mmCIF file of C-alpha atoms and ligand atoms in Angstrom:
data_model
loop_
_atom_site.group_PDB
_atom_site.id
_atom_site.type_symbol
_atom_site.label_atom_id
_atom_site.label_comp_id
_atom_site.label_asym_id
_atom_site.label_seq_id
_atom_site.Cartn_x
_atom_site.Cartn_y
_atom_site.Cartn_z
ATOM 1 C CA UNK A 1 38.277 103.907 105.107
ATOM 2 C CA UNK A 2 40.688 101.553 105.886
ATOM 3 C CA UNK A 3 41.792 103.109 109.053
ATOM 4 C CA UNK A 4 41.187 103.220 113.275
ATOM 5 C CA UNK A 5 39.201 105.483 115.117
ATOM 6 C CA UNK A 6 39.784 106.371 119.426
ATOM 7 C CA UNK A 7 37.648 108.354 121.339
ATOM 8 C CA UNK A 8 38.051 109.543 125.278
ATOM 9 C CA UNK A 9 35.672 110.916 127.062
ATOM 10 C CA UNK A 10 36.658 112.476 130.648
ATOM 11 C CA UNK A 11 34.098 113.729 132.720
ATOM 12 C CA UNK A 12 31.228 112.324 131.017
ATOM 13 C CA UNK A 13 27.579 113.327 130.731
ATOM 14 C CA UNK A 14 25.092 111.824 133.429
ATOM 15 C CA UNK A 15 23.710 108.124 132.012
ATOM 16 C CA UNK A 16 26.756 108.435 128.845
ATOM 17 C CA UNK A 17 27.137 104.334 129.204
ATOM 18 C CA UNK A 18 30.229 102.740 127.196
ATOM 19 C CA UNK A 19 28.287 100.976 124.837
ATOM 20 C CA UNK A 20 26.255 104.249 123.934
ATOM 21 C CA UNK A 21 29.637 105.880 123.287
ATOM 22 C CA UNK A 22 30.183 103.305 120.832
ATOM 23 C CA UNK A 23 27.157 103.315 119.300
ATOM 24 C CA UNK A 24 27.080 106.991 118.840
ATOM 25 C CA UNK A 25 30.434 107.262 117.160
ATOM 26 C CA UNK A 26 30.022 104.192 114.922
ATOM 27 C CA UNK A 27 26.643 105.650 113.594
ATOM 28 C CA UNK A 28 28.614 108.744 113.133
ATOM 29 C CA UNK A 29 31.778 107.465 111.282
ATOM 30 C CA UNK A 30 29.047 104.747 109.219
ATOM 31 C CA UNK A 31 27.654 108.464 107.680
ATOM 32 C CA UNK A 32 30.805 109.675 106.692
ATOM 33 C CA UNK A 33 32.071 106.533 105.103
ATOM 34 C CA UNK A 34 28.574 106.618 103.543
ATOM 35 C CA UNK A 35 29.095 109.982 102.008
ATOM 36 C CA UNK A 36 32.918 110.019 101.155
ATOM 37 C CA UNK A 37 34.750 106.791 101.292
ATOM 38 C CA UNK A 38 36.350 105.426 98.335
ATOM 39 C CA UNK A 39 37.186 102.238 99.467
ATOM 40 C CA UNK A 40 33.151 101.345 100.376
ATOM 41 C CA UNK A 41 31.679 101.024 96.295
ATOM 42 C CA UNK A 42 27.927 102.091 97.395
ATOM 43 C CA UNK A 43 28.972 105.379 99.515
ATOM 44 C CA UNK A 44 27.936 108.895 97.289
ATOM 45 C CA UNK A 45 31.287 108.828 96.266
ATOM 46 C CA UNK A 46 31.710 105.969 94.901
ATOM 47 C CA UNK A 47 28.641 106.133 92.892
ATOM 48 C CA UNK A 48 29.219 109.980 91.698
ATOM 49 C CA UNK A 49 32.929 108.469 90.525
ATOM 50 C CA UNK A 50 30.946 105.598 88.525
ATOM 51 C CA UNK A 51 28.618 108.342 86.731
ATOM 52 C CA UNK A 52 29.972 109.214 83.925
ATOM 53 C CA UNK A 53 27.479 112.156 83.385
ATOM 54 C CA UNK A 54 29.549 115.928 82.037
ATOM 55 C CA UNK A 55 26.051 117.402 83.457
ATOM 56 C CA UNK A 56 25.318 118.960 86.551
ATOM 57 C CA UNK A 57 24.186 116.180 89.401
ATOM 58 C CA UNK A 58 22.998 116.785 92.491
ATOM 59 C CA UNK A 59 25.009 115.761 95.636
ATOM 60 C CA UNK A 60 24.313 115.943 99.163
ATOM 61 C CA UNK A 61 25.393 119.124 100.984
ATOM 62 C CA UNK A 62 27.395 116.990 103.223
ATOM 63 C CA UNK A 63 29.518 115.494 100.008
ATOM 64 C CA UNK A 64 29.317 119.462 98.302
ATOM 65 C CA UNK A 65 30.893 120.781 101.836
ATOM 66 C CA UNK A 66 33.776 117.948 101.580
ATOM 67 C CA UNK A 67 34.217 118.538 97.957
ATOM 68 C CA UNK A 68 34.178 122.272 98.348
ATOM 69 C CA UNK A 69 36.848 122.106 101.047
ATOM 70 C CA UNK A 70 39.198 120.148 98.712
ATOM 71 C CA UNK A 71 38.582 122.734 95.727
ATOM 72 C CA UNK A 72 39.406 125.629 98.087
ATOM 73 C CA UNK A 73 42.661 124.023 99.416
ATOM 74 C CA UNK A 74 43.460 122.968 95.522
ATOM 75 C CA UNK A 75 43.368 126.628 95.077
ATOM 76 C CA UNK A 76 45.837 128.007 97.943
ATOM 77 C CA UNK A 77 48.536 125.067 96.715
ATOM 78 C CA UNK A 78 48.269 126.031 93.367
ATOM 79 C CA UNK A 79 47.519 122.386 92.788
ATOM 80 C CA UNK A 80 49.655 120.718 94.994
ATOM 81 C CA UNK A 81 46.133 119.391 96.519
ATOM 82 C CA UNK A 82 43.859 117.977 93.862
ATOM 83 C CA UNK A 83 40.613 115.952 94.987
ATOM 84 C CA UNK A 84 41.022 114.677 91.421
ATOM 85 C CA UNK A 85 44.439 112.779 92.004
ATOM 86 C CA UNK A 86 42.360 109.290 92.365
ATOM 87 C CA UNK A 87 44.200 107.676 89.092
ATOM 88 C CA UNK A 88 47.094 108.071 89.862
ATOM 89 C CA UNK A 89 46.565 107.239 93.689
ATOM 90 C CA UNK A 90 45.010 103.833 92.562
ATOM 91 C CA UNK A 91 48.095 103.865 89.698
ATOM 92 C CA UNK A 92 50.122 103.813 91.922
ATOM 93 C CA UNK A 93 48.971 101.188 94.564
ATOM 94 C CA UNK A 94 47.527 103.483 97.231
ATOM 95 C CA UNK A 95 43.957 102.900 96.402
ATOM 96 C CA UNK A 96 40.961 100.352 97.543
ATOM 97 C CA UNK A 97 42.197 98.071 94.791
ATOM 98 C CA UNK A 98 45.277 95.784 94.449
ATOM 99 C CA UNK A 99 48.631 97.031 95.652
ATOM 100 C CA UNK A 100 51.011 96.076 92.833
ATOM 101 C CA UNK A 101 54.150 97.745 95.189
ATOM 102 C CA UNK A 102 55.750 98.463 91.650
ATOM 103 C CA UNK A 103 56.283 101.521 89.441
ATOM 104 C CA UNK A 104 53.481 102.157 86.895
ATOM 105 C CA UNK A 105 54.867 102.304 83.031
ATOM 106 C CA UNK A 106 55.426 105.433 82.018
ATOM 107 C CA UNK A 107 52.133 105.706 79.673
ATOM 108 C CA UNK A 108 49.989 104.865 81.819
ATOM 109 C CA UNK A 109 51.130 107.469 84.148
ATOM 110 C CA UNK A 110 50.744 109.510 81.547
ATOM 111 C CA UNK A 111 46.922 108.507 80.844
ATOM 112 C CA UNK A 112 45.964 108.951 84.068
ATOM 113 C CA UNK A 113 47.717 112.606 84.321
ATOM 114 C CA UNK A 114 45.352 113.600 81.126
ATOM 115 C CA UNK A 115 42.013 112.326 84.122
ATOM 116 C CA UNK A 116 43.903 114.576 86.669
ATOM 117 C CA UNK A 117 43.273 118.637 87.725
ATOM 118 C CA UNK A 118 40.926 120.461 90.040
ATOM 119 C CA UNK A 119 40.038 122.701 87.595
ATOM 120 C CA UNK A 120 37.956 120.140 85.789
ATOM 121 C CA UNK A 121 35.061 120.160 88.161
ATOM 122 C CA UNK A 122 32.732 123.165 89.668
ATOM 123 C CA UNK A 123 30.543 123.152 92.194
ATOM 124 C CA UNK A 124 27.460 124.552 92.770
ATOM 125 C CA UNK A 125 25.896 125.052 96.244
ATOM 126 C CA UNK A 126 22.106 125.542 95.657
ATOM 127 C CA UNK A 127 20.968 122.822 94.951
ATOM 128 C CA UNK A 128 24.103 121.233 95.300
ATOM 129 C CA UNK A 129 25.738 120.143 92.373
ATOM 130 C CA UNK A 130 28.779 119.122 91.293
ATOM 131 C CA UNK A 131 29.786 119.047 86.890
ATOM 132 C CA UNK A 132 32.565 117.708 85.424
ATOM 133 C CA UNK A 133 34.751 118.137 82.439
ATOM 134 C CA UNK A 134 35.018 114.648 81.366
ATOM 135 C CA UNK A 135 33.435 111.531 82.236
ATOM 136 C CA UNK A 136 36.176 109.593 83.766
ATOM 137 C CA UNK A 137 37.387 111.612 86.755
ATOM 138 C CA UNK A 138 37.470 109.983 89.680
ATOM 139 C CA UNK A 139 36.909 111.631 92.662
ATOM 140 C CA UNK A 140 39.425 110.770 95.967
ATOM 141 C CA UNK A 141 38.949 112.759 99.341
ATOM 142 C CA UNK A 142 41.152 110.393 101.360
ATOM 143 C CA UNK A 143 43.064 113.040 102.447
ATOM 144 C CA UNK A 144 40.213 114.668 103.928
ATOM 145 C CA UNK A 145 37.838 111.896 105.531
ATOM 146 C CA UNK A 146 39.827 111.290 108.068
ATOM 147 C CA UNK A 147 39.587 115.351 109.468
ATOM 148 C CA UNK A 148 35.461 114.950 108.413
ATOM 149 C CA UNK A 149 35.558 112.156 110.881
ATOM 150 C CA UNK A 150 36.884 114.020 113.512
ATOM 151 C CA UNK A 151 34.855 116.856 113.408
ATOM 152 C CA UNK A 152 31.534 115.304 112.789
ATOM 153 C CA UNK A 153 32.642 113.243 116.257
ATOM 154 C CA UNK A 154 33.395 116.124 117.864
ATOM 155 C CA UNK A 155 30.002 117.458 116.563
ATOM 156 C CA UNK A 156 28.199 114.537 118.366
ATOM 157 C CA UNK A 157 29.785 114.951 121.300
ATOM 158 C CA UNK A 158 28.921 118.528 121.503
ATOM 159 C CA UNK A 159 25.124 117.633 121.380
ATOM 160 C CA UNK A 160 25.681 115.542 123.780
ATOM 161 C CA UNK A 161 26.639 117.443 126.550
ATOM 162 C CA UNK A 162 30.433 116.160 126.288
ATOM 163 C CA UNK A 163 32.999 119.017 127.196
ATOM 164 C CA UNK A 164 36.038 116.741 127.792
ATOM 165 C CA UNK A 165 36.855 114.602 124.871
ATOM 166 C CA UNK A 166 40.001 113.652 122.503
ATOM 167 C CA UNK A 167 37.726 112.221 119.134
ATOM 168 C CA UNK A 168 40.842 110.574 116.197
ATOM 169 C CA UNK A 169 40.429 109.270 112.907
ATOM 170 C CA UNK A 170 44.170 108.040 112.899
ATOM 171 C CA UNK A 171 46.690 110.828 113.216
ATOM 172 C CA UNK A 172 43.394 113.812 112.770
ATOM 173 C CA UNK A 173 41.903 114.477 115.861
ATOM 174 C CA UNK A 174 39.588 117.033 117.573
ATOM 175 C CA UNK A 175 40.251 117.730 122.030
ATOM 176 C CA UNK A 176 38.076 119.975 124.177
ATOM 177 C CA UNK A 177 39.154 120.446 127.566
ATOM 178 C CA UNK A 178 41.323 118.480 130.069
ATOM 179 C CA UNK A 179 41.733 114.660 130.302
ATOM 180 C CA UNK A 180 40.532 112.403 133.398
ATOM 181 C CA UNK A 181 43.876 114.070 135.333
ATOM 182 C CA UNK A 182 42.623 117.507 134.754
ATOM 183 C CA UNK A 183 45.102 117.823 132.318
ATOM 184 C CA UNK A 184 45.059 119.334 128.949
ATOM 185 C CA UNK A 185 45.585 116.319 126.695
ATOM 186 C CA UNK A 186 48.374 115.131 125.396
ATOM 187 C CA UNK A 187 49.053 114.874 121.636
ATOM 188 C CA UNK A 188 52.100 112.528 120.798
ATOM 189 C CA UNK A 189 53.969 112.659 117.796
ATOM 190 C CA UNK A 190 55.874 110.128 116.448
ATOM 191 C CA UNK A 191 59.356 109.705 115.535
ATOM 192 C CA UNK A 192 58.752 109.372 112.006
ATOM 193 C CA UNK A 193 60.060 106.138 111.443
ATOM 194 C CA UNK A 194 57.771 102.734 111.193
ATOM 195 C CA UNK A 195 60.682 100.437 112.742
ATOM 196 C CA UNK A 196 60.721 102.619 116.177
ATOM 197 C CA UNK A 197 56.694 103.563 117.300
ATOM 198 C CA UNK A 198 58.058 105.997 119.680
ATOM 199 C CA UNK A 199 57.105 109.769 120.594
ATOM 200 C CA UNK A 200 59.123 112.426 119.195
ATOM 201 C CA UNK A 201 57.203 115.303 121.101
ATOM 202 C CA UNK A 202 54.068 115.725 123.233
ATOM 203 C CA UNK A 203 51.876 118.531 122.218
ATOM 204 C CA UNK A 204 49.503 119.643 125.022
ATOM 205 C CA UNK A 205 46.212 120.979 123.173
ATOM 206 C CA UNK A 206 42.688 121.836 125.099
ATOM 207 C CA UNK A 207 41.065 123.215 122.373
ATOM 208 C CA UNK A 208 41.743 122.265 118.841
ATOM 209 C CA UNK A 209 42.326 120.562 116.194
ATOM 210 C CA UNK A 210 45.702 118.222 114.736
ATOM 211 C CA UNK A 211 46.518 116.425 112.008
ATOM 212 C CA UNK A 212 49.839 114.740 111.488
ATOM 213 C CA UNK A 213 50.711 113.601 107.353
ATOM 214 C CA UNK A 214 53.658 111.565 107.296
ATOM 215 C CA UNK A 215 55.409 109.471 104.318
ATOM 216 C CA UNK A 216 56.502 106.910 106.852
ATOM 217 C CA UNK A 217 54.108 104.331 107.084
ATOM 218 C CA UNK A 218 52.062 103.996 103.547
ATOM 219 C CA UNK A 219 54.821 103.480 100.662
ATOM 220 C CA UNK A 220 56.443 100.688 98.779
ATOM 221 C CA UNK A 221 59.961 100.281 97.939
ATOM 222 C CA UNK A 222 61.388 99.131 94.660
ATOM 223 C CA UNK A 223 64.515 99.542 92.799
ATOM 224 C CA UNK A 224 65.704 100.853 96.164
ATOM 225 C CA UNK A 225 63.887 103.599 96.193
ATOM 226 C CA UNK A 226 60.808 104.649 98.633
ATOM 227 C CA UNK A 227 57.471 105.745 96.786
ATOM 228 C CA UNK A 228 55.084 107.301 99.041
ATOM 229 C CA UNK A 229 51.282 107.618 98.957
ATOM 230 C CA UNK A 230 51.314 111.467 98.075
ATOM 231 C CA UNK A 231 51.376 112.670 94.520
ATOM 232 C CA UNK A 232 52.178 115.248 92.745
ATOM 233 C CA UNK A 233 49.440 115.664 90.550
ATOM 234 C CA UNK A 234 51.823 118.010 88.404
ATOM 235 C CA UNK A 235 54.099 114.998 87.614
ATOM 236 C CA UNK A 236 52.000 112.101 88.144
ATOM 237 C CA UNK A 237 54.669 110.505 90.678
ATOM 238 C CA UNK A 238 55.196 109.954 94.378
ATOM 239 C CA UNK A 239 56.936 113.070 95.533
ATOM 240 C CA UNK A 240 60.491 112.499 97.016
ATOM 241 C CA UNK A 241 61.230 113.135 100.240
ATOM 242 C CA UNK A 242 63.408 115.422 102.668
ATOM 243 C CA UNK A 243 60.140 115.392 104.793
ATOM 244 C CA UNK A 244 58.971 113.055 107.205
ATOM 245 C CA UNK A 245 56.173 114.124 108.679
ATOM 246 C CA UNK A 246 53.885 117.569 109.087
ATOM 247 C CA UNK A 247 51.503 118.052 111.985
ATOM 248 C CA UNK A 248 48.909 121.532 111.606
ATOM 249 C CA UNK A 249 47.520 122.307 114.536
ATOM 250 C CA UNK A 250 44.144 124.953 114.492
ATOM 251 C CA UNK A 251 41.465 126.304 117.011
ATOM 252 C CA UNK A 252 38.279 124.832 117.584
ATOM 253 C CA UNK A 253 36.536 125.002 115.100
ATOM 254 C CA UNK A 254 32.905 123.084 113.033
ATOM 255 C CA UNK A 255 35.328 121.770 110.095
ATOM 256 C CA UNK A 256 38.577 122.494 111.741
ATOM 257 C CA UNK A 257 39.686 118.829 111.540
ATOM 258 C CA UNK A 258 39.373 118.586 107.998
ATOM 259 C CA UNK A 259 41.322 121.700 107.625
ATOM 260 C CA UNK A 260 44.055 120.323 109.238
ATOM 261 C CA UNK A 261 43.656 117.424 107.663
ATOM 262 C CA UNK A 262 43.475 118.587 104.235
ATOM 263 C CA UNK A 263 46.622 121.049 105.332
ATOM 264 C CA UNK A 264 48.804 118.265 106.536
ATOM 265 C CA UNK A 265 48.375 116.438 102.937
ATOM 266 C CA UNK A 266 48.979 119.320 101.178
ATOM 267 C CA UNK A 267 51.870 120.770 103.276
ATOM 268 C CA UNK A 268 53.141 117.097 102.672
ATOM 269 C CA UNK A 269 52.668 117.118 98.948
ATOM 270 C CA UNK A 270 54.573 120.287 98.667
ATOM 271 C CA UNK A 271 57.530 119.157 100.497
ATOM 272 C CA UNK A 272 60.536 120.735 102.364
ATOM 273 C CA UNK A 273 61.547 123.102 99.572
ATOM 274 C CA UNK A 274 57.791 124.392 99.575
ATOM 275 C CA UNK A 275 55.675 123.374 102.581
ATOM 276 C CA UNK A 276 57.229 125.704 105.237
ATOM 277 C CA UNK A 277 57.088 129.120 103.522
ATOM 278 C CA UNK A 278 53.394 127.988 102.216
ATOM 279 C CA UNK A 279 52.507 127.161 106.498
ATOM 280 C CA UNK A 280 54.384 130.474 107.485
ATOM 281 C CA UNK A 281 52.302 132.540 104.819
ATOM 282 C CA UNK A 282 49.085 130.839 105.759
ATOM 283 C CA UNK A 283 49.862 131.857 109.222
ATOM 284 C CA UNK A 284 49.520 128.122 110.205
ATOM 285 C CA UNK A 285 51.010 126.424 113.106
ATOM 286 C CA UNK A 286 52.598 123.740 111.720
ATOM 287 C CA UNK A 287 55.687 121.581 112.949
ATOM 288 C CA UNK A 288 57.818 119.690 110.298
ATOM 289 C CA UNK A 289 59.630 116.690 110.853
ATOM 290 C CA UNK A 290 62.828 116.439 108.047
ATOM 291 C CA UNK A 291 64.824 113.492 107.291
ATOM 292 C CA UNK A 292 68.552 114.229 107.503
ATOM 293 C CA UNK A 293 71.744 112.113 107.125
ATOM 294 C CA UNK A 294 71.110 109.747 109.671
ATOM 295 C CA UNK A 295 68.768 111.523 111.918
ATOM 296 C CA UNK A 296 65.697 114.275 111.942
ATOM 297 C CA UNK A 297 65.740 117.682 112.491
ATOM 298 C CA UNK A 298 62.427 120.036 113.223
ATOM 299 C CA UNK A 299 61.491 123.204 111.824
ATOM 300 C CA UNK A 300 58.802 124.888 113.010
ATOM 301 C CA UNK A 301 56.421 128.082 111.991
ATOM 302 C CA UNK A 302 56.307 131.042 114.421
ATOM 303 C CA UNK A 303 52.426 130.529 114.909
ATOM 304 C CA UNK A 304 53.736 127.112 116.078
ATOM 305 C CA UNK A 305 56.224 128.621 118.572
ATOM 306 C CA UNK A 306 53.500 130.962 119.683
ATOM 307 C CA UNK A 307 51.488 128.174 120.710
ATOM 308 C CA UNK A 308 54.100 126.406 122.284
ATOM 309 C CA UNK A 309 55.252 128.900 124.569
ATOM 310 C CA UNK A 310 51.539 129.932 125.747
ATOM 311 C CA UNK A 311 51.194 126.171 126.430
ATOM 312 C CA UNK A 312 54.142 126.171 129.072
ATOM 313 C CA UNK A 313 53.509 129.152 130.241
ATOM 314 C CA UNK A 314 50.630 127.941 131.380
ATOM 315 C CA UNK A 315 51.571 124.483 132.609
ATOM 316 C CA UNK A 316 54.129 126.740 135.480
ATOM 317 C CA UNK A 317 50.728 128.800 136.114
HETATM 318 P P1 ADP B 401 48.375 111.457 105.442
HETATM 319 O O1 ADP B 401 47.808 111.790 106.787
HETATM 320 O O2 ADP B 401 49.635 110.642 105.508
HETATM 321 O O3 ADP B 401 48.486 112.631 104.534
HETATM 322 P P2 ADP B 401 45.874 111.014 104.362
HETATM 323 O O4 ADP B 401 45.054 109.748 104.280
HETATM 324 O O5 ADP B 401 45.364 112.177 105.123
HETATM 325 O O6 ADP B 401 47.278 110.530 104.856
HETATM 326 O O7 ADP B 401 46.166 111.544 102.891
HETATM 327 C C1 ADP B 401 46.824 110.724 101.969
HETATM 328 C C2 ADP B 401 45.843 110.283 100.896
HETATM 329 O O8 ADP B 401 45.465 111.440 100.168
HETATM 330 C C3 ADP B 401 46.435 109.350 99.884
HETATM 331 O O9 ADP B 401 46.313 108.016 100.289
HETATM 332 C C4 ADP B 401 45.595 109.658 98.648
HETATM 333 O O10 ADP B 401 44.370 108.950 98.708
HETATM 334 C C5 ADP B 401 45.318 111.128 98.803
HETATM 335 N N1 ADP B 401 46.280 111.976 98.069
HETATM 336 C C6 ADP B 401 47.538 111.671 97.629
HETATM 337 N N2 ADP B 401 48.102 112.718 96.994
HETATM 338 C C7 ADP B 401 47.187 113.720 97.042
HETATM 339 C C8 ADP B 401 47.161 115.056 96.544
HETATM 340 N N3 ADP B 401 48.209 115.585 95.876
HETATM 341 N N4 ADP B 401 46.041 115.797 96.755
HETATM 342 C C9 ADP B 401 44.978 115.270 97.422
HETATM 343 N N5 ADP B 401 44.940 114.032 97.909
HETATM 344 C C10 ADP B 401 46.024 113.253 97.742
HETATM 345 MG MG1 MG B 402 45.324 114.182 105.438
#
């Protein structure tokens, strides 16, 4: 998928060697790419996107549950989330194929809006199924694999008799109890800016799920502006900016990863004037990161504060 995975393990089970670790995870992470990944041309994905059938087809249940996760958050954003953005995602530049780093002509923005909406696919669970509207929409659940690989680590680990771990897909990660210190670990956030690499805030998580979305490391500028890689599938473009970054953090959970994952994108996609009212009516603990004259300022939802204070409460226990 284009991306890094990191995996601790503190207190490990009896006979867990490195090299098993490895093993494990890669075996793991080689399924989901398998299923979902758009940038690997013989995963289920990519072969469902090349099928230009307007029939039912079956999927795997593992691809249905991914797919059915995206339709579900497509619903609560009104949109803002669409699995079915992959046009204009590859329009743009953000994509497995070439990176042009300039803005598409207006028509064929335009062509690949007409390709683009949630609402042109259903899903059927048993068998699963999946039928589209037209022949040429092209499935992209990006925004999601990296929260699927998380949790299907997490899921390994589990069966393993692991109960210490911190298991990322780049910046989506499942924790279960302390690190090798006895500590709960340590989630750093980063100043949201690709020049500096350095940690705005440490969250201290046991038990959970995070995923942080920012604008701040995949975009392109031209014409002096900055285009990001989320879109607003309602306009076809890059949305512009006022936020940097969005981290959701959830309990524990079997797809609570991808939740936060998918959360994070969306939250992202609906921006500062949106995003925070959407987190606070979801009842998610989310923490914003906004870009502001020079600087950055924070806003974050009460659930968030919640957390926060229960967290150093118990760090003076
Ligand atoms: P981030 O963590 O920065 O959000 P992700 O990889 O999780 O990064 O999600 C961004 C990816 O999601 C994009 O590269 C694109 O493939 C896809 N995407 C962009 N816009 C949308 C959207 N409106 N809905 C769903 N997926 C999107
Ligand atoms: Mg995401």
């Amino acid at each position: 998928m284009g991306t890094y995975y990191a995996v601790k393990v503190a207190r490990p089970p009896a006979g867990l060697t490195p090299e098993a670790l490895r093993a494990g995870i890669e075996r793991v992470l080689g399924g989901v790419i398998a299923t979902l990944s758009t940038y690997d041309a013989s995963s289920e994905l990519s072969r469902l996107n090349r099928n230009p059938s307007t029939d039912w087809v079956p999927v795997s249940d593992a691809l249905r549950q991914v797919l059915a996760a995206g339709q579900r958050l497509g619903a609560v954003s009104d949109g803002a989330f669409d699995i079915t953005v992959g046009p204009l995602v590859n329009l743009w530049g953000f994509g497995p194929g070439a990176h042009a780093d300039a803005v598409p002509a207006p028509e064929l923005i335009r062509a690949a809006r007409e390709r683009v909406g949630y609402g042109k696919l259903e899903l059927r669970a048993d068998p699963a199924a999946i039928r589209r509207q037209r022949g040429d929409l092209y499935i992209d659940l990006s925004a999601l694999g990296e929260g699927e690989g998380a949790d299907r680590m997490a899921a390994w680990l589990e069966s393993i008799g692991a109960t210490d771990y911190m298991a990322a897909v780049a910046g989506t990660l499942r924790v279960r109890g302390k690190n090798a210190a006895g500590r709960p670990w340590g989630i750093a956030i980063e100043v949201p800016d690709p020049e500096q690499r350095s940690v705005q805030r440490i969250l201290p998580v046991t038990d959970g799920a995070v995923s942080t979305s920012g604008d701040y490391r995949n975009f392109f500028k031209a014409g002096g502006k900055r285009y990001s890689h989320h879109i607003d599938p309602h306009t076809g473009l890059p949305v512009e900016q006022h936020l940097a970054s969005v981290t959701v953090v959830l309990p524990a959970g079997t797809d609570s990863a991808r939740r936060a994952d998918g959360l994070a994108t969306t939250l992202m996609v609906m921006g500062a004037a949106r995003g925070p009212a959407l987190a606070e009516a979801q009842g998610l603990a989310a923490y914003f990161i906004l870009r502001e004259n020079q600087g950055f300022r924070e806003l974050t939802t009460t659930v968030f504060q919640q957390i926060e204070h229960s967290a150093s409460a118990n760090e003076r226990k």
